[in-house]
Amino acid sequence: MKLYTAQQIRDWDKYTIENEPIAGIDLMERAATALTEWYEENLDRYRDITIVCGIGNNGGDGLVMARLLHQQGYNLKCYIVHFGDHPSDDFKENLERLPKKISCEDIREIEDIPHFSDETVIIDCIFGSGISRPPKGTTLQVIERINASHNPVISVDIASGLYTDHYSTHFQSIINADITLSIEIPKLSMLFPENEKNVGELHIVPIGLHKGYHSTTTTPYFFTTSQTVQGIYKPRKRFDHKGKYGHLLLIGGSKGMIGAVQLSTKAALRSGSGKTTVIVPACGYEIMQATCPEAMCIADPSRNHIVASTLLSPFSAIGIGPGIGKHEQTAKAIRSILEDAKVPVVIDADALNMLAENEEWWDFLPENSILTPHVGEFERLTDIHFINSFDRLEAASKMAQERKVIIVLKGANTAICLPNGHIHFNSTGNPGMAKGGSGDALLGIISGLLAQPYTPQEAAILGVYIHGKAGDYTAIDKSVEAMTTSDLIDNIGKVFLGI
């Protein structure tokens, strides 16, 4: 799914009006009908609704919703926030269509702002995705009054005050939504942690905007959905054999950290690698043989940490880092492996930290290698502390393009930055995955896919999606609190069955 800037979203509306063709007032009716149907299907038990509208087209959507919900027997009240002197034509038309039985009051001055009943749901339709400056004056006071209430708040398309595609610094003048009903696609700003309280639960409401615009308009931003992964996934054929699905080499572990490489190995096996070989310190050999019998295991000459490299020609992909530590001898071994590698390498954990400390290692990385840093590891790679996620994402994309690698910037809505400048945000995952071992499982999944007939780009996008979706299945079974990474790995098969 493509993601667009605020201007591109406006252009999409215009394109639909001109090429479907459909009158703007009728497109607004269609959008509001879809939004109303979502409310009826999901929140029907909440019968008292207050809709706070601006005087633009987002407010027009709210007026149509008020009319449609009134027809379905809901108790409706509307307020119109007059933040300017020029209402949109479609807003004025729908204000004329609003039944007289619906209470509709104007907010022009601070004293017009109501105290909302504790029994009502508030639907926020003040501003849409086109806002370009912070709310002020009476409008700001309305937003602050809504935020100070204890009412459930639903924002239509985007929380009023939140910028669509760049960083918002005016945190106190943005609606804090419990639910956002984003029309057609998510907005870029909804995918960053700073805006979590402004987005709440994100739901996408399709309204049938013209597919011609979507197919011809370019953007660097994408959102990975189930439809996306269906286009990537390669089903196996009856007469396939293990040789067709690659030979993965995993390198990791140190004294007290064998569990990390064990989790990576189990995840790689679940992701379908044809053969998997693991190099671990001698202290982990018996553990790996006993717990991962499907994998071949090589014991490093050292008992407590990796000190030796190996012949790399048999392997179609290499994963490095889980539990590996940063011993000086380990760093020498990893440098040697990177110098000899001819296939893309997946790098995580302390292997990333060693890369951050050894600038010359970048020259050894094969093109399209995949780096999977969390925020702290990425900031060590750049030696910069980023104030906000937009700047961090820009830096990650720049690094991916300049270094010709793939950066998997982990977190909620993990961002996959590609060398061509494209950025793919993930749609799966939950807070229960914020636990030790989760990143080790991700390295195993991506490495296991990379060993097969998946390109590095495909392995990164599909791997992150599978990891998150397995976590979602696990949260349903175990809860976000009680789930473990081992539980997640056990659910990888469910994800493949559902693709």
Tab-separated table of C-alpha atoms in Angstrom:
chain	number	residue	atom	x	y	z
A	1	MET	CA	0.000	0.000	0.000
A	2	LYS	CA	1.375	3.408	-0.991
A	3	LEU	CA	1.473	6.275	1.506
A	4	TYR	CA	1.077	9.869	0.334
A	5	THR	CA	1.829	13.420	1.389
A	6	ALA	CA	-0.986	15.814	2.278
A	7	GLN	CA	-0.801	17.386	-1.175
A	8	GLN	CA	-0.948	14.005	-2.905
A	9	ILE	CA	-4.015	13.090	-0.845
A	10	ARG	CA	-5.746	16.280	-2.019
A	11	ASP	CA	-4.728	15.464	-5.575
A	12	TRP	CA	-6.178	11.943	-5.194
A	13	ASP	CA	-9.544	13.390	-4.181
A	14	LYS	CA	-9.435	15.771	-7.157
A	15	TYR	CA	-8.419	12.983	-9.534
A	16	THR	CA	-11.320	10.842	-8.335
A	17	ILE	CA	-13.795	13.700	-8.792
A	18	GLU	CA	-12.544	14.361	-12.329
A	19	ASN	CA	-12.002	10.808	-13.561
A	20	GLU	CA	-14.686	8.658	-11.943
A	21	PRO	CA	-16.349	11.147	-12.415
A	22	ILE	CA	-18.209	12.090	-9.241
A	23	ALA	CA	-19.304	15.380	-7.733
A	24	GLY	CA	-17.340	16.441	-4.661
A	25	ILE	CA	-20.526	16.510	-2.595
A	26	ASP	CA	-21.261	12.901	-3.601
A	27	LEU	CA	-17.726	11.767	-2.776
A	28	MET	CA	-18.166	13.336	0.657
A	29	GLU	CA	-21.433	11.413	1.049
A	30	ARG	CA	-19.680	8.180	0.121
A	31	ALA	CA	-16.845	8.796	2.585
A	32	ALA	CA	-19.197	9.653	5.425
A	33	THR	CA	-21.347	6.609	4.653
A	34	ALA	CA	-18.303	4.344	5.020
A	35	LEU	CA	-17.336	6.060	8.274
A	36	THR	CA	-20.887	5.740	9.605
A	37	GLU	CA	-21.022	2.059	8.706
A	38	TRP	CA	-17.770	1.511	10.588
A	39	TYR	CA	-19.245	3.176	13.658
A	40	GLU	CA	-22.413	1.087	13.484
A	41	GLU	CA	-20.451	-2.150	13.100
A	42	ASN	CA	-17.976	-1.453	15.896
A	43	LEU	CA	-19.446	1.019	18.398
A	44	ASP	CA	-23.201	0.658	18.063
A	45	ARG	CA	-23.692	0.416	21.834
A	46	TYR	CA	-22.539	4.031	22.259
A	47	ARG	CA	-25.728	5.875	21.296
A	48	ASP	CA	-24.927	9.437	22.415
A	49	ILE	CA	-22.632	11.200	19.955
A	50	THR	CA	-21.244	14.722	19.782
A	51	ILE	CA	-19.633	15.695	16.483
A	52	VAL	CA	-17.293	18.698	16.526
A	53	CYS	CA	-16.871	20.033	12.996
A	54	GLY	CA	-14.641	22.573	11.367
A	55	ILE	CA	-15.816	24.536	8.324
A	56	GLY	CA	-13.763	22.641	5.731
A	57	ASN	CA	-14.396	19.325	4.051
A	58	ASN	CA	-13.459	17.357	7.172
A	59	GLY	CA	-16.272	19.199	8.907
A	60	GLY	CA	-18.488	18.361	5.945
A	61	ASP	CA	-17.780	14.682	6.530
A	62	GLY	CA	-18.872	15.188	10.119
A	63	LEU	CA	-22.154	16.806	9.098
A	64	VAL	CA	-22.990	13.926	6.779
A	65	MET	CA	-22.152	11.442	9.544
A	66	ALA	CA	-24.466	13.373	11.873
A	67	ARG	CA	-27.330	13.122	9.378
A	68	LEU	CA	-26.768	9.417	8.709
A	69	LEU	CA	-26.348	8.478	12.364
A	70	HIS	CA	-29.460	10.479	13.251
A	71	GLN	CA	-31.383	8.456	10.672
A	72	GLN	CA	-30.247	5.297	12.473
A	73	GLY	CA	-31.633	6.485	15.790
A	74	TYR	CA	-28.487	7.772	17.513
A	75	ASN	CA	-28.678	10.812	19.788
A	76	LEU	CA	-26.727	13.524	17.949
A	77	LYS	CA	-25.379	16.934	18.770
A	78	CYS	CA	-23.144	19.055	16.536
A	79	TYR	CA	-20.824	21.973	17.157
A	80	ILE	CA	-19.311	24.071	14.388
A	81	VAL	CA	-15.878	25.569	15.099
A	82	HIS	CA	-15.545	28.738	13.005
A	83	PHE	CA	-11.766	28.948	12.593
A	84	GLY	CA	-12.134	31.137	9.492
A	85	ASP	CA	-14.571	33.127	7.387
A	86	HIS	CA	-14.741	30.918	4.300
A	87	PRO	CA	-16.516	27.566	4.716
A	88	SER	CA	-16.046	25.094	1.877
A	89	ASP	CA	-18.913	24.772	-0.588
A	90	ASP	CA	-19.490	21.119	0.295
A	91	PHE	CA	-19.570	21.997	3.981
A	92	LYS	CA	-22.218	24.670	3.362
A	93	GLU	CA	-24.289	22.267	1.279
A	94	ASN	CA	-24.264	19.595	3.972
A	95	LEU	CA	-25.069	22.125	6.670
A	96	GLU	CA	-28.202	22.927	4.653
A	97	ARG	CA	-29.040	19.210	4.491
A	98	LEU	CA	-28.700	18.706	8.258
A	99	PRO	CA	-32.088	17.860	9.806
A	100	LYS	CA	-33.487	20.590	12.058
A	101	LYS	CA	-33.983	17.981	14.791
A	102	ILE	CA	-30.224	17.756	15.241
A	103	SER	CA	-28.940	20.316	17.718
A	104	CYS	CA	-26.196	22.304	15.984
A	105	GLU	CA	-24.424	25.159	17.761
A	106	ASP	CA	-21.697	27.550	16.621
A	107	ILE	CA	-18.383	28.034	18.411
A	108	ARG	CA	-16.962	31.442	17.572
A	109	GLU	CA	-15.703	32.638	20.939
A	110	ILE	CA	-14.194	30.903	23.950
A	111	GLU	CA	-17.443	31.271	25.901
A	112	ASP	CA	-19.226	29.223	23.196
A	113	ILE	CA	-17.152	26.123	23.993
A	114	PRO	CA	-19.347	23.544	25.748
A	115	HIS	CA	-18.598	21.261	28.650
A	116	PHE	CA	-19.171	17.852	27.133
A	117	SER	CA	-21.500	15.372	28.802
A	118	ASP	CA	-19.689	12.407	30.319
A	119	GLU	CA	-22.093	10.115	28.450
A	120	THR	CA	-21.187	11.130	24.914
A	121	VAL	CA	-18.694	9.925	22.332
A	122	ILE	CA	-16.894	12.848	20.695
A	123	ILE	CA	-16.193	12.622	16.970
A	124	ASP	CA	-13.445	15.047	15.932
A	125	CYS	CA	-13.946	16.549	12.463
A	126	ILE	CA	-12.323	19.946	13.010
A	127	PHE	CA	-9.326	19.703	10.672
A	128	GLY	CA	-8.348	17.164	8.028
A	129	SER	CA	-5.003	16.129	6.595
A	130	GLY	CA	-4.240	19.480	4.994
A	131	ILE	CA	-3.437	21.496	8.128
A	132	SER	CA	-0.113	23.340	7.810
A	133	ARG	CA	0.119	25.418	11.013
A	134	PRO	CA	-0.746	24.872	14.670
A	135	PRO	CA	-4.326	25.603	15.804
A	136	LYS	CA	-4.735	28.803	17.771
A	137	GLY	CA	-7.321	30.980	19.466
A	138	THR	CA	-10.754	29.531	20.045
A	139	THR	CA	-9.938	26.414	18.009
A	140	LEU	CA	-6.999	25.663	20.287
A	141	GLN	CA	-9.280	26.104	23.296
A	142	VAL	CA	-11.762	23.601	21.791
A	143	ILE	CA	-9.000	21.030	21.333
A	144	GLU	CA	-7.787	21.557	24.881
A	145	ARG	CA	-11.346	21.185	26.221
A	146	ILE	CA	-11.798	17.901	24.337
A	147	ASN	CA	-8.451	16.597	25.587
A	148	ALA	CA	-9.325	17.544	29.164
A	149	SER	CA	-12.575	15.586	28.996
A	150	HIS	CA	-12.809	11.906	29.871
A	151	ASN	CA	-14.893	11.121	26.808
A	152	PRO	CA	-13.905	8.576	24.168
A	153	VAL	CA	-12.678	10.509	21.119
A	154	ILE	CA	-12.760	9.368	17.499
A	155	SER	CA	-10.857	11.415	14.925
A	156	VAL	CA	-12.027	11.301	11.326
A	157	ASP	CA	-9.125	10.886	8.872
A	158	ILE	CA	-6.519	12.401	11.231
A	159	ALA	CA	-6.458	13.942	14.692
A	160	SER	CA	-7.139	17.658	14.378
A	161	GLY	CA	-3.898	19.598	14.646
A	162	LEU	CA	-1.622	16.709	13.657
A	163	TYR	CA	0.528	17.283	10.584
A	164	THR	CA	0.213	14.588	7.943
A	165	ASP	CA	3.744	14.180	6.689
A	166	HIS	CA	6.169	16.087	8.919
A	167	TYR	CA	7.038	16.508	12.564
A	168	SER	CA	4.533	18.234	14.843
A	169	THR	CA	6.069	20.268	17.675
A	170	HIS	CA	2.815	21.773	19.005
A	171	PHE	CA	1.917	18.737	21.121
A	172	GLN	CA	-0.583	20.548	23.353
A	173	SER	CA	-2.735	21.662	20.415
A	174	ILE	CA	-3.446	18.262	18.848
A	175	ILE	CA	-6.466	16.093	19.593
A	176	ASN	CA	-5.654	13.011	21.674
A	177	ALA	CA	-7.735	10.377	19.914
A	178	ASP	CA	-8.719	6.973	21.205
A	179	ILE	CA	-9.525	5.856	17.647
A	180	THR	CA	-8.521	7.280	14.273
A	181	LEU	CA	-10.559	6.392	11.196
A	182	SER	CA	-8.051	7.150	8.455
A	183	ILE	CA	-9.672	7.469	5.047
A	184	GLU	CA	-8.296	5.074	2.400
A	185	ILE	CA	-4.696	4.901	3.688
A	186	PRO	CA	-2.721	5.625	6.865
A	187	LYS	CA	-1.029	8.987	7.065
A	188	LEU	CA	2.747	9.010	7.523
A	189	SER	CA	2.693	10.764	10.886
A	190	MET	CA	0.437	8.055	12.328
A	191	LEU	CA	3.309	5.573	12.208
A	192	PHE	CA	5.637	7.324	14.677
A	193	PRO	CA	5.739	6.822	18.460
A	194	GLU	CA	5.608	10.550	19.259
A	195	ASN	CA	2.070	10.643	17.874
A	196	GLU	CA	0.717	7.532	19.582
A	197	LYS	CA	-1.605	9.470	21.904
A	198	ASN	CA	-2.951	11.436	18.935
A	199	VAL	CA	-3.741	8.321	16.898
A	200	GLY	CA	-4.941	5.705	19.368
A	201	GLU	CA	-6.271	2.638	17.576
A	202	LEU	CA	-5.740	3.096	13.845
A	203	HIS	CA	-8.418	1.818	11.473
A	204	ILE	CA	-8.350	2.256	7.701
A	205	VAL	CA	-11.710	3.047	6.081
A	206	PRO	CA	-11.711	2.590	2.276
A	207	ILE	CA	-14.000	4.943	0.361
A	208	GLY	CA	-13.214	3.933	-3.218
A	209	LEU	CA	-10.828	6.673	-4.317
A	210	HIS	CA	-9.814	6.183	-7.953
A	211	LYS	CA	-7.358	3.327	-8.500
A	212	GLY	CA	-5.862	5.052	-11.522
A	213	TYR	CA	-4.241	7.672	-9.332
A	214	HIS	CA	-2.898	5.029	-6.971
A	215	SER	CA	-1.326	3.024	-9.791
A	216	THR	CA	0.411	5.948	-11.484
A	217	THR	CA	1.494	8.161	-8.575
A	218	THR	CA	4.992	7.674	-7.193
A	219	THR	CA	5.956	7.872	-3.548
A	220	PRO	CA	8.901	6.645	-1.467
A	221	TYR	CA	6.577	5.469	1.319
A	222	PHE	CA	4.762	2.139	1.568
A	223	PHE	CA	2.716	0.258	4.174
A	224	THR	CA	3.073	-3.529	4.254
A	225	THR	CA	-0.282	-5.306	4.394
A	226	SER	CA	-1.439	-8.892	3.911
A	227	GLN	CA	-1.957	-8.085	0.236
A	228	THR	CA	1.661	-6.933	-0.017
A	229	VAL	CA	3.060	-10.183	1.367
A	230	GLN	CA	0.798	-12.267	-0.848
A	231	GLY	CA	2.662	-10.716	-3.759
A	232	ILE	CA	6.044	-11.612	-2.236
A	233	TYR	CA	5.400	-15.104	-0.869
A	234	LYS	CA	6.663	-17.989	-3.039
A	235	PRO	CA	4.677	-21.197	-2.495
A	236	ARG	CA	6.603	-24.448	-2.698
A	237	LYS	CA	6.087	-26.934	-5.499
A	238	ARG	CA	5.537	-30.634	-5.064
A	239	PHE	CA	8.911	-31.790	-6.377
A	240	ASP	CA	11.057	-29.159	-4.667
A	241	HIS	CA	13.960	-30.373	-2.515
A	242	LYS	CA	15.951	-28.833	0.339
A	243	GLY	CA	18.735	-27.720	-1.980
A	244	LYS	CA	16.384	-25.253	-3.601
A	245	TYR	CA	15.843	-23.424	-0.326
A	246	GLY	CA	19.393	-22.498	0.417
A	247	HIS	CA	21.987	-23.074	3.091
A	248	LEU	CA	22.049	-20.548	5.913
A	249	LEU	CA	24.995	-19.841	8.180
A	250	LEU	CA	24.269	-18.315	11.590
A	251	ILE	CA	27.106	-17.048	13.773
A	252	GLY	CA	26.509	-16.044	17.364
A	253	GLY	CA	26.508	-16.854	21.035
A	254	SER	CA	28.923	-16.334	23.908
A	255	LYS	CA	29.088	-17.589	27.459
A	256	GLY	CA	25.718	-16.922	29.084
A	257	MET	CA	24.161	-15.842	25.761
A	258	ILE	CA	23.651	-19.107	23.884
A	259	GLY	CA	19.885	-18.641	24.194
A	260	ALA	CA	20.031	-15.766	21.701
A	261	VAL	CA	21.524	-17.828	18.879
A	262	GLN	CA	19.270	-20.719	19.841
A	263	LEU	CA	16.208	-18.499	19.275
A	264	SER	CA	17.603	-17.239	15.962
A	265	THR	CA	18.199	-20.796	14.805
A	266	LYS	CA	14.699	-21.952	15.691
A	267	ALA	CA	13.206	-18.954	13.911
A	268	ALA	CA	15.345	-19.582	10.813
A	269	LEU	CA	14.224	-23.199	10.709
A	270	ARG	CA	10.585	-22.122	10.987
A	271	SER	CA	11.069	-19.649	8.137
A	272	GLY	CA	11.936	-22.461	5.739
A	273	SER	CA	15.685	-22.431	5.104
A	274	GLY	CA	16.677	-25.638	3.332
A	275	LYS	CA	19.734	-26.243	5.496
A	276	THR	CA	20.973	-24.310	8.500
A	277	THR	CA	24.456	-24.385	10.008
A	278	VAL	CA	25.267	-22.610	13.263
A	279	ILE	CA	28.673	-21.620	14.601
A	280	VAL	CA	28.749	-21.165	18.370
A	281	PRO	CA	31.421	-21.155	21.089
A	282	ALA	CA	32.214	-24.628	22.381
A	283	CYS	CA	30.155	-23.962	25.534
A	284	GLY	CA	27.010	-23.854	23.386
A	285	TYR	CA	27.617	-26.937	21.260
A	286	GLU	CA	25.722	-29.451	23.393
A	287	ILE	CA	22.885	-26.977	23.960
A	288	MET	CA	22.398	-26.430	20.244
A	289	GLN	CA	22.625	-30.123	19.398
A	290	ALA	CA	20.039	-30.964	22.037
A	291	THR	CA	17.546	-28.170	21.335
A	292	CYS	CA	17.901	-27.580	17.572
A	293	PRO	CA	18.506	-31.059	16.090
A	294	GLU	CA	17.425	-29.920	12.600
A	295	ALA	CA	20.415	-27.556	12.415
A	296	MET	CA	24.042	-28.535	11.876
A	297	CYS	CA	26.345	-27.124	14.532
A	298	ILE	CA	30.025	-26.212	14.459
A	299	ALA	CA	31.866	-25.605	17.734
A	300	ASP	CA	34.264	-22.672	17.687
A	301	PRO	CA	37.760	-23.444	19.028
A	302	SER	CA	37.128	-21.069	21.905
A	303	ARG	CA	34.884	-22.209	24.732
A	304	ASN	CA	33.387	-18.827	25.641
A	305	HIS	CA	33.250	-16.675	22.495
A	306	ILE	CA	33.673	-16.753	18.722
A	307	VAL	CA	37.293	-16.478	17.599
A	308	ALA	CA	37.436	-18.252	14.225
A	309	SER	CA	36.027	-17.586	10.764
A	310	THR	CA	35.018	-20.353	8.359
A	311	LEU	CA	34.784	-21.217	4.665
A	312	LEU	CA	31.776	-19.272	3.340
A	313	SER	CA	31.326	-20.661	-0.161
A	314	PRO	CA	28.676	-23.283	0.761
A	315	PHE	CA	26.267	-20.701	2.159
A	316	SER	CA	23.583	-18.687	0.382
A	317	ALA	CA	23.011	-16.304	3.311
A	318	ILE	CA	24.766	-15.365	6.542
A	319	GLY	CA	23.295	-14.052	9.788
A	320	ILE	CA	25.622	-12.589	12.420
A	321	GLY	CA	25.153	-11.211	15.889
A	322	PRO	CA	22.729	-12.902	18.291
A	323	GLY	CA	24.412	-13.114	21.696
A	324	ILE	CA	27.832	-12.760	20.116
A	325	GLY	CA	29.398	-10.230	22.512
A	326	LYS	CA	32.194	-7.822	21.664
A	327	HIS	CA	35.371	-9.688	22.613
A	328	GLU	CA	38.445	-8.437	20.758
A	329	GLN	CA	39.027	-11.861	19.200
A	330	THR	CA	35.374	-12.021	18.152
A	331	ALA	CA	35.735	-8.677	16.370
A	332	LYS	CA	38.704	-10.036	14.401
A	333	ALA	CA	36.734	-13.133	13.397
A	334	ILE	CA	33.706	-11.098	12.270
A	335	ARG	CA	35.902	-8.738	10.286
A	336	SER	CA	37.414	-11.710	8.478
A	337	ILE	CA	33.964	-13.130	7.705
A	338	LEU	CA	32.736	-9.818	6.321
A	339	GLU	CA	35.839	-9.458	4.168
A	340	ASP	CA	35.240	-12.912	2.655
A	341	ALA	CA	31.455	-12.711	2.290
A	342	LYS	CA	30.117	-12.786	-1.260
A	343	VAL	CA	26.415	-12.968	-0.357
A	344	PRO	CA	24.295	-10.443	1.584
A	345	VAL	CA	24.749	-10.618	5.349
A	346	VAL	CA	22.135	-9.976	8.042
A	347	ILE	CA	23.667	-8.132	11.008
A	348	ASP	CA	22.151	-7.602	14.460
A	349	ALA	CA	22.956	-6.974	18.134
A	350	ASP	CA	26.640	-6.705	19.093
A	351	ALA	CA	27.681	-7.281	15.485
A	352	LEU	CA	26.040	-3.903	14.800
A	353	ASN	CA	27.830	-2.358	17.753
A	354	MET	CA	31.164	-3.645	16.468
A	355	LEU	CA	30.336	-2.225	13.038
A	356	ALA	CA	29.670	1.145	14.704
A	357	GLU	CA	33.137	1.019	16.266
A	358	ASN	CA	34.965	-0.004	13.072
A	359	GLU	CA	34.277	2.395	10.225
A	360	GLU	CA	36.365	0.399	7.736
A	361	TRP	CA	34.008	-2.588	8.052
A	362	TRP	CA	31.435	-0.760	5.935
A	363	ASP	CA	33.683	-1.279	2.921
A	364	PHE	CA	33.475	-5.061	3.412
A	365	LEU	CA	29.679	-5.360	3.510
A	366	PRO	CA	28.196	-6.961	0.390
A	367	GLU	CA	25.594	-4.768	-1.287
A	368	ASN	CA	22.040	-5.293	-0.019
A	369	SER	CA	23.204	-6.630	3.315
A	370	ILE	CA	20.494	-6.196	5.934
A	371	LEU	CA	21.081	-4.350	9.216
A	372	THR	CA	18.434	-4.715	11.938
A	373	PRO	CA	19.126	-2.046	14.586
A	374	HIS	CA	16.798	-0.894	17.305
A	375	VAL	CA	16.850	2.845	18.031
A	376	GLY	CA	19.865	2.712	20.361
A	377	GLU	CA	21.929	0.586	17.974
A	378	PHE	CA	21.077	2.874	15.071
A	379	GLU	CA	22.176	5.941	17.006
A	380	ARG	CA	25.454	4.198	17.752
A	381	LEU	CA	25.869	3.512	14.026
A	382	THR	CA	25.399	7.210	13.258
A	383	ASP	CA	26.907	8.612	16.476
A	384	ILE	CA	23.911	10.968	16.610
A	385	HIS	CA	21.133	11.255	19.168
A	386	PHE	CA	17.929	12.042	17.292
A	387	ILE	CA	15.266	14.230	18.860
A	388	ASN	CA	12.396	12.823	16.799
A	389	SER	CA	11.509	9.844	14.653
A	390	PHE	CA	11.236	11.836	11.421
A	391	ASP	CA	14.899	12.884	11.617
A	392	ARG	CA	15.924	9.346	12.580
A	393	LEU	CA	14.020	7.891	9.626
A	394	GLU	CA	15.582	10.384	7.240
A	395	ALA	CA	19.041	9.440	8.517
A	396	ALA	CA	18.292	5.720	8.153
A	397	SER	CA	17.115	6.196	4.582
A	398	LYS	CA	20.184	8.257	3.754
A	399	MET	CA	22.424	5.566	5.242
A	400	ALA	CA	20.680	2.839	3.242
A	401	GLN	CA	21.162	4.779	0.010
A	402	GLU	CA	24.755	5.824	0.631
A	403	ARG	CA	25.938	2.479	2.019
A	404	LYS	CA	23.813	0.399	-0.415
A	405	VAL	CA	22.395	-1.655	2.434
A	406	ILE	CA	18.923	-2.313	3.832
A	407	ILE	CA	18.213	-0.762	7.238
A	408	VAL	CA	15.467	-2.438	9.267
A	409	LEU	CA	14.803	0.224	11.903
A	410	LYS	CA	13.005	-1.771	14.582
A	411	GLY	CA	10.083	-0.564	16.649
A	412	ALA	CA	6.337	-0.206	16.327
A	413	ASN	CA	5.642	0.002	12.562
A	414	THR	CA	9.245	-1.074	11.860
A	415	ALA	CA	10.638	0.955	8.939
A	416	ILE	CA	12.555	-0.890	6.218
A	417	CYS	CA	14.794	1.568	4.366
A	418	LEU	CA	15.991	0.385	0.959
A	419	PRO	CA	18.980	1.514	-1.141
A	420	ASN	CA	16.613	2.934	-3.777
A	421	GLY	CA	15.172	5.400	-1.255
A	422	HIS	CA	11.925	3.548	-0.655
A	423	ILE	CA	10.720	3.060	2.911
A	424	HIS	CA	8.316	0.268	3.864
A	425	PHE	CA	6.465	0.499	7.175
A	426	ASN	CA	5.194	-2.687	8.772
A	427	SER	CA	1.565	-3.141	9.816
A	428	THR	CA	1.928	-6.074	12.220
A	429	GLY	CA	3.221	-6.495	15.776
A	430	ASN	CA	2.281	-5.477	19.306
A	431	PRO	CA	3.858	-4.289	22.597
A	432	GLY	CA	4.211	-7.875	23.856
A	433	MET	CA	7.135	-8.236	21.455
A	434	ALA	CA	9.148	-5.645	23.376
A	435	LYS	CA	11.063	-8.360	25.207
A	436	GLY	CA	14.482	-9.953	25.159
A	437	GLY	CA	14.905	-12.399	22.306
A	438	SER	CA	12.455	-10.763	19.917
A	439	GLY	CA	15.238	-9.266	17.791
A	440	ASP	CA	17.042	-12.619	17.724
A	441	ALA	CA	13.928	-14.222	16.269
A	442	LEU	CA	13.686	-11.472	13.647
A	443	LEU	CA	17.296	-12.031	12.568
A	444	GLY	CA	16.562	-15.743	12.212
A	445	ILE	CA	13.427	-15.195	10.135
A	446	ILE	CA	15.014	-12.674	7.772
A	447	SER	CA	18.191	-14.775	7.406
A	448	GLY	CA	16.155	-17.918	6.771
A	449	LEU	CA	14.160	-16.195	4.031
A	450	LEU	CA	17.310	-14.666	2.522
A	451	ALA	CA	18.815	-18.140	2.163
A	452	GLN	CA	15.857	-19.104	-0.034
A	453	PRO	CA	14.806	-17.650	-3.399
A	454	TYR	CA	13.893	-14.299	-1.857
A	455	THR	CA	15.729	-11.111	-2.709
A	456	PRO	CA	17.155	-9.107	0.208
A	457	GLN	CA	14.330	-6.575	-0.181
A	458	GLU	CA	11.713	-9.323	-0.136
A	459	ALA	CA	13.349	-11.108	2.803
A	460	ALA	CA	13.372	-7.910	4.866
A	461	ILE	CA	9.780	-6.883	4.120
A	462	LEU	CA	8.325	-10.395	4.410
A	463	GLY	CA	10.454	-11.254	7.442
A	464	VAL	CA	9.375	-8.213	9.426
A	465	TYR	CA	5.727	-8.857	8.568
A	466	ILE	CA	5.921	-12.542	9.559
A	467	HIS	CA	7.681	-11.648	12.808
A	468	GLY	CA	4.989	-9.133	13.740
A	469	LYS	CA	2.083	-11.318	12.660
A	470	ALA	CA	3.425	-14.271	14.650
A	471	GLY	CA	3.603	-11.892	17.601
A	472	ASP	CA	-0.025	-10.899	17.043
A	473	TYR	CA	-1.160	-14.529	17.054
A	474	THR	CA	0.877	-15.087	20.214
A	475	ALA	CA	-0.647	-12.102	22.000
A	476	ILE	CA	-4.115	-13.516	21.345
A	477	ASP	CA	-3.123	-16.869	22.846
A	478	LYS	CA	-0.856	-15.748	25.682
A	479	SER	CA	-1.487	-12.000	26.254
A	480	VAL	CA	1.051	-9.254	25.592
A	481	GLU	CA	2.331	-9.574	29.138
A	482	ALA	CA	2.868	-13.341	29.257
A	483	MET	CA	3.980	-14.068	25.694
A	484	THR	CA	7.600	-15.070	25.109
A	485	THR	CA	9.787	-15.139	22.031
A	486	SER	CA	9.644	-18.935	22.027
A	487	ASP	CA	5.846	-18.669	21.839
A	488	LEU	CA	6.224	-16.286	18.891
A	489	ILE	CA	8.499	-18.689	17.033
A	490	ASP	CA	5.978	-21.476	17.517
A	491	ASN	CA	3.370	-19.324	15.747
A	492	ILE	CA	5.407	-18.617	12.589
A	493	GLY	CA	3.678	-21.537	10.911
A	494	LYS	CA	0.277	-19.903	11.448
A	495	VAL	CA	1.464	-16.887	9.509
A	496	PHE	CA	2.509	-18.964	6.503
A	497	LEU	CA	-0.823	-20.803	6.597
A	498	GLY	CA	-2.638	-17.460	6.475
A	499	ILE	CA	-0.753	-15.914	3.557
